[in-house]
PDB file of C-alpha atoms in Angstrom:
ATOM      1  CA  UNK A   1      10.549   7.222  -9.222  1.00 77.00           C
ATOM      2  CA  UNK A   2       9.341   5.202 -12.189  1.00 94.00           C
ATOM      3  CA  UNK A   3       5.597   4.691 -12.464  1.00 96.00           C
ATOM      4  CA  UNK A   4       3.958   1.589 -13.864  1.00 98.00           C
ATOM      5  CA  UNK A   5       0.536   1.437 -15.455  1.00 98.00           C
ATOM      6  CA  UNK A   6      -1.955  -1.378 -15.298  1.00 98.00           C
ATOM      7  CA  UNK A   7      -5.296  -2.067 -16.945  1.00 98.00           C
ATOM      8  CA  UNK A   8      -8.024  -4.644 -17.270  1.00 98.00           C
ATOM      9  CA  UNK A   9      -8.703  -6.645 -20.434  1.00 98.00           C
ATOM     10  CA  UNK A  10     -11.322  -4.257 -21.842  1.00 98.00           C
ATOM     11  CA  UNK A  11      -9.485  -1.085 -20.798  1.00 97.00           C
ATOM     12  CA  UNK A  12     -12.317   0.282 -18.660  1.00 98.00           C
ATOM     13  CA  UNK A  13     -10.043   0.321 -15.583  1.00 98.00           C
ATOM     14  CA  UNK A  14      -6.558   1.843 -15.541  1.00 98.00           C
ATOM     15  CA  UNK A  15      -4.186   2.162 -12.595  1.00 98.00           C
ATOM     16  CA  UNK A  16      -0.897   3.906 -11.895  1.00 98.00           C
ATOM     17  CA  UNK A  17       1.575   2.750  -9.241  1.00 98.00           C
ATOM     18  CA  UNK A  18       5.243   3.075  -8.326  1.00 97.00           C
ATOM     19  CA  UNK A  19       7.689   0.469  -9.568  1.00 97.00           C
ATOM     20  CA  UNK A  20       8.502  -0.358  -5.967  1.00 96.00           C
ATOM     21  CA  UNK A  21       6.737  -3.337  -4.462  1.00 97.00           C
ATOM     22  CA  UNK A  22       7.225  -4.519  -0.893  1.00 96.00           C
ATOM     23  CA  UNK A  23       7.272  -8.069  -2.276  1.00 95.00           C
ATOM     24  CA  UNK A  24       6.468 -10.068  -5.401  1.00 97.00           C
ATOM     25  CA  UNK A  25       5.467 -13.699  -5.145  1.00 96.00           C
ATOM     26  CA  UNK A  26       3.345 -16.526  -6.476  1.00 97.00           C
ATOM     27  CA  UNK A  27       0.325 -17.592  -4.431  1.00 96.00           C
ATOM     28  CA  UNK A  28      -0.930 -21.142  -4.907  1.00 96.00           C
ATOM     29  CA  UNK A  29      -3.923 -21.071  -2.521  1.00 93.00           C
ATOM     30  CA  UNK A  30      -7.249 -22.318  -3.855  1.00 92.00           C
ATOM     31  CA  UNK A  31      -8.872 -18.892  -3.413  1.00 91.00           C
ATOM     32  CA  UNK A  32      -6.256 -17.128  -5.564  1.00 91.00           C
ATOM     33  CA  UNK A  33      -6.633 -19.884  -8.164  1.00 93.00           C
ATOM     34  CA  UNK A  34     -10.376 -19.288  -8.298  1.00 92.00           C
ATOM     35  CA  UNK A  35     -10.001 -15.476  -8.405  1.00 93.00           C
ATOM     36  CA  UNK A  36      -7.345 -15.586 -11.137  1.00 91.00           C
ATOM     37  CA  UNK A  37      -8.594 -18.619 -13.062  1.00 91.00           C
ATOM     38  CA  UNK A  38      -5.008 -19.894 -13.260  1.00 94.00           C
ATOM     39  CA  UNK A  39      -2.749 -22.480 -11.586  1.00 95.00           C
ATOM     40  CA  UNK A  40      -1.396 -19.776  -9.284  1.00 95.00           C
ATOM     41  CA  UNK A  41      -1.523 -15.993  -8.920  1.00 95.00           C
ATOM     42  CA  UNK A  42       1.584 -13.826  -9.321  1.00 97.00           C
ATOM     43  CA  UNK A  43       1.060 -10.804  -7.064  1.00 97.00           C
ATOM     44  CA  UNK A  44       2.930  -7.711  -5.977  1.00 97.00           C
ATOM     45  CA  UNK A  45       2.255  -6.229  -2.577  1.00 96.00           C
ATOM     46  CA  UNK A  46       2.335  -2.531  -1.778  1.00 97.00           C
ATOM     47  CA  UNK A  47       0.444   0.002   0.305  1.00 96.00           C
ATOM     48  CA  UNK A  48      -2.976   0.628  -1.213  1.00 95.00           C
ATOM     49  CA  UNK A  49      -2.591   4.401  -1.012  1.00 96.00           C
ATOM     50  CA  UNK A  50       0.288   4.176  -3.518  1.00 97.00           C
ATOM     51  CA  UNK A  51      -2.065   2.930  -6.248  1.00 97.00           C
ATOM     52  CA  UNK A  52      -4.100   5.499  -8.192  1.00 97.00           C
ATOM     53  CA  UNK A  53      -7.151   4.638 -10.269  1.00 98.00           C
ATOM     54  CA  UNK A  54      -6.614   6.808 -13.347  1.00 98.00           C
ATOM     55  CA  UNK A  55      -9.701   5.568 -15.204  1.00 98.00           C
ATOM     56  CA  UNK A  56     -12.806   3.578 -14.393  1.00 98.00           C
ATOM     57  CA  UNK A  57     -13.312   3.720 -10.628  1.00 97.00           C
ATOM     58  CA  UNK A  58     -17.013   3.097 -11.339  1.00 98.00           C
ATOM     59  CA  UNK A  59     -16.095  -0.064 -13.276  1.00 98.00           C
ATOM     60  CA  UNK A  60     -14.373  -1.665 -10.279  1.00 98.00           C
ATOM     61  CA  UNK A  61     -16.550  -4.168  -8.449  1.00 98.00           C
ATOM     62  CA  UNK A  62     -15.547  -5.407  -5.025  1.00 97.00           C
ATOM     63  CA  UNK A  63     -16.291  -8.706  -3.329  1.00 96.00           C
ATOM     64  CA  UNK A  64     -15.849  -9.063   0.438  1.00 96.00           C
ATOM     65  CA  UNK A  65     -14.133 -12.483   0.495  1.00 93.00           C
ATOM     66  CA  UNK A  66     -13.639 -12.415   4.262  1.00 93.00           C
ATOM     67  CA  UNK A  67     -13.754  -9.834   7.046  1.00 94.00           C
ATOM     68  CA  UNK A  68     -10.056  -9.133   6.272  1.00 93.00           C
ATOM     69  CA  UNK A  69      -9.905  -9.336   2.455  1.00 94.00           C
ATOM     70  CA  UNK A  70     -11.697  -7.557  -0.382  1.00 96.00           C
ATOM     71  CA  UNK A  71     -11.238  -8.668  -4.000  1.00 97.00           C
ATOM     72  CA  UNK A  72     -11.469  -6.138  -6.852  1.00 97.00           C
ATOM     73  CA  UNK A  73     -12.269  -6.897 -10.492  1.00 97.00           C
ATOM     74  CA  UNK A  74     -13.565  -5.129 -13.584  1.00 98.00           C
ATOM     75  CA  UNK A  75     -17.350  -5.366 -13.741  1.00 98.00           C
ATOM     76  CA  UNK A  76     -17.241  -5.296 -17.560  1.00 98.00           C
ATOM     77  CA  UNK A  77     -14.623  -7.877 -18.542  1.00 97.00           C
ATOM     78  CA  UNK A  78     -14.101  -9.702 -15.230  1.00 96.00           C
ATOM     79  CA  UNK A  79     -10.331  -9.095 -15.043  1.00 97.00           C
ATOM     80  CA  UNK A  80      -8.934  -9.752 -11.563  1.00 97.00           C
ATOM     81  CA  UNK A  81      -7.288  -6.527 -10.413  1.00 98.00           C
ATOM     82  CA  UNK A  82      -6.183  -6.850  -6.787  1.00 97.00           C
ATOM     83  CA  UNK A  83      -7.007  -7.983  -3.301  1.00 95.00           C
ATOM     84  CA  UNK A  84      -6.836  -5.608  -0.345  1.00 95.00           C
ATOM     85  CA  UNK A  85      -6.296  -6.333   3.336  1.00 92.00           C
ATOM     86  CA  UNK A  86      -8.552  -4.322   5.647  1.00 92.00           C
ATOM     87  CA  UNK A  87      -6.240  -4.198   8.686  1.00 91.00           C
ATOM     88  CA  UNK A  88      -3.066  -3.108   6.881  1.00 91.00           C
ATOM     89  CA  UNK A  89      -4.404  -1.445   3.728  1.00 90.00           C
ATOM     90  CA  UNK A  90      -1.904  -3.615   1.828  1.00 94.00           C
ATOM     91  CA  UNK A  91      -2.911  -4.265  -1.765  1.00 96.00           C
ATOM     92  CA  UNK A  92      -1.867  -7.404  -3.688  1.00 96.00           C
ATOM     93  CA  UNK A  93      -1.912  -6.378  -7.328  1.00 97.00           C
ATOM     94  CA  UNK A  94      -2.326  -9.155  -9.911  1.00 97.00           C
ATOM     95  CA  UNK A  95       0.886  -8.839 -11.932  1.00 97.00           C
ATOM     96  CA  UNK A  96      -0.855  -9.931 -15.136  1.00 96.00           C
ATOM     97  CA  UNK A  97      -2.603  -6.553 -15.402  1.00 98.00           C
ATOM     98  CA  UNK A  98       0.672  -4.592 -15.580  1.00 98.00           C
ATOM     99  CA  UNK A  99       1.325  -2.879 -18.926  1.00 98.00           C
ATOM    100  CA  UNK A 100       5.098  -2.767 -18.311  1.00 97.00           C
ATOM    101  CA  UNK A 101       7.453  -5.192 -16.613  1.00 96.00           C
ATOM    102  CA  UNK A 102       8.388  -4.266 -13.043  1.00 97.00           C
ATOM    103  CA  UNK A 103      12.073  -4.097 -12.180  1.00 97.00           C
ATOM    104  CA  UNK A 104      11.589  -6.697  -9.423  1.00 96.00           C
ATOM    105  CA  UNK A 105      10.776 -10.354 -10.035  1.00 96.00           C
ATOM    106  CA  UNK A 106       8.689 -12.756  -7.930  1.00 96.00           C
ATOM    107  CA  UNK A 107      10.853 -14.118  -5.132  1.00 95.00           C
ATOM    108  CA  UNK A 108       8.843 -16.945  -3.538  1.00 96.00           C
ATOM    109  CA  UNK A 109       5.903 -19.352  -3.714  1.00 96.00           C
ATOM    110  CA  UNK A 110       3.314 -19.398  -0.896  1.00 96.00           C
ATOM    111  CA  UNK A 111       0.568 -21.865  -0.006  1.00 95.00           C
ATOM    112  CA  UNK A 112       2.294 -24.623  -1.969  1.00 96.00           C
ATOM    113  CA  UNK A 113       0.618 -27.080   0.425  1.00 95.00           C
ATOM    114  CA  UNK A 114      -2.625 -26.405  -1.452  1.00 94.00           C
ATOM    115  CA  UNK A 115      -1.206 -25.885  -4.959  1.00 95.00           C
ATOM    116  CA  UNK A 116      -3.064 -27.261  -7.971  1.00 95.00           C
ATOM    117  CA  UNK A 117      -2.214 -30.983  -8.118  1.00 94.00           C
ATOM    118  CA  UNK A 118      -1.508 -30.772 -11.861  1.00 95.00           C
ATOM    119  CA  UNK A 119       1.015 -27.934 -11.491  1.00 94.00           C
ATOM    120  CA  UNK A 120       4.692 -28.643 -10.801  1.00 95.00           C
ATOM    121  CA  UNK A 121       6.872 -25.810  -9.530  1.00 96.00           C
ATOM    122  CA  UNK A 122      10.054 -25.952 -11.599  1.00 95.00           C
ATOM    123  CA  UNK A 123      12.143 -23.048 -10.309  1.00 96.00           C
ATOM    124  CA  UNK A 124      14.483 -22.631  -7.355  1.00 97.00           C
ATOM    125  CA  UNK A 125      12.490 -19.907  -5.559  1.00 96.00           C
ATOM    126  CA  UNK A 126      11.784 -20.512  -1.850  1.00 95.00           C
ATOM    127  CA  UNK A 127       8.541 -22.393  -1.221  1.00 96.00           C
ATOM    128  CA  UNK A 128       6.300 -22.077   1.828  1.00 95.00           C
ATOM    129  CA  UNK A 129       3.564 -24.555   2.768  1.00 93.00           C
ATOM    130  CA  UNK A 130       1.362 -21.656   3.875  1.00 91.00           C
ATOM    131  CA  UNK A 131       2.126 -18.014   4.611  1.00 83.00           C
ATOM    132  CA  UNK A 132       5.733 -17.378   5.680  1.00 77.00           C
ATOM    133  CA  UNK A 133       6.252 -16.189   9.238  1.00 69.00           C
ATOM    134  CA  UNK A 134       7.994 -12.861   9.556  1.00 55.00           C
TER     135      UNK A 134
END
């Protein structure tokens, strides 16, 4: 299996993960906008135990956003790294930290009901007002 690498802006944190996400999508919720500092956050979901911190575990700061979700970022440069769900262990990696392109591409937009009012979605990917039901 192909491995991808990821790193923060300053290089203090490095990760390794398989090029096999459970999903890739674009989140438009206000919390992801604030965490990423962008109009929306492209994320790839996978089991947290598939991601290895290869450098800088001590440089990762965590913020308990809610009882269910922890946000991780580099304490040196502030790069958003991932969010992790407590109940499932699922990790949503911020795709912008990848050093190589994954073979998959984002396949949907979620929380478009709260998207940034200045941003217009201009692709044909499925859009969901909130989180899609499975």
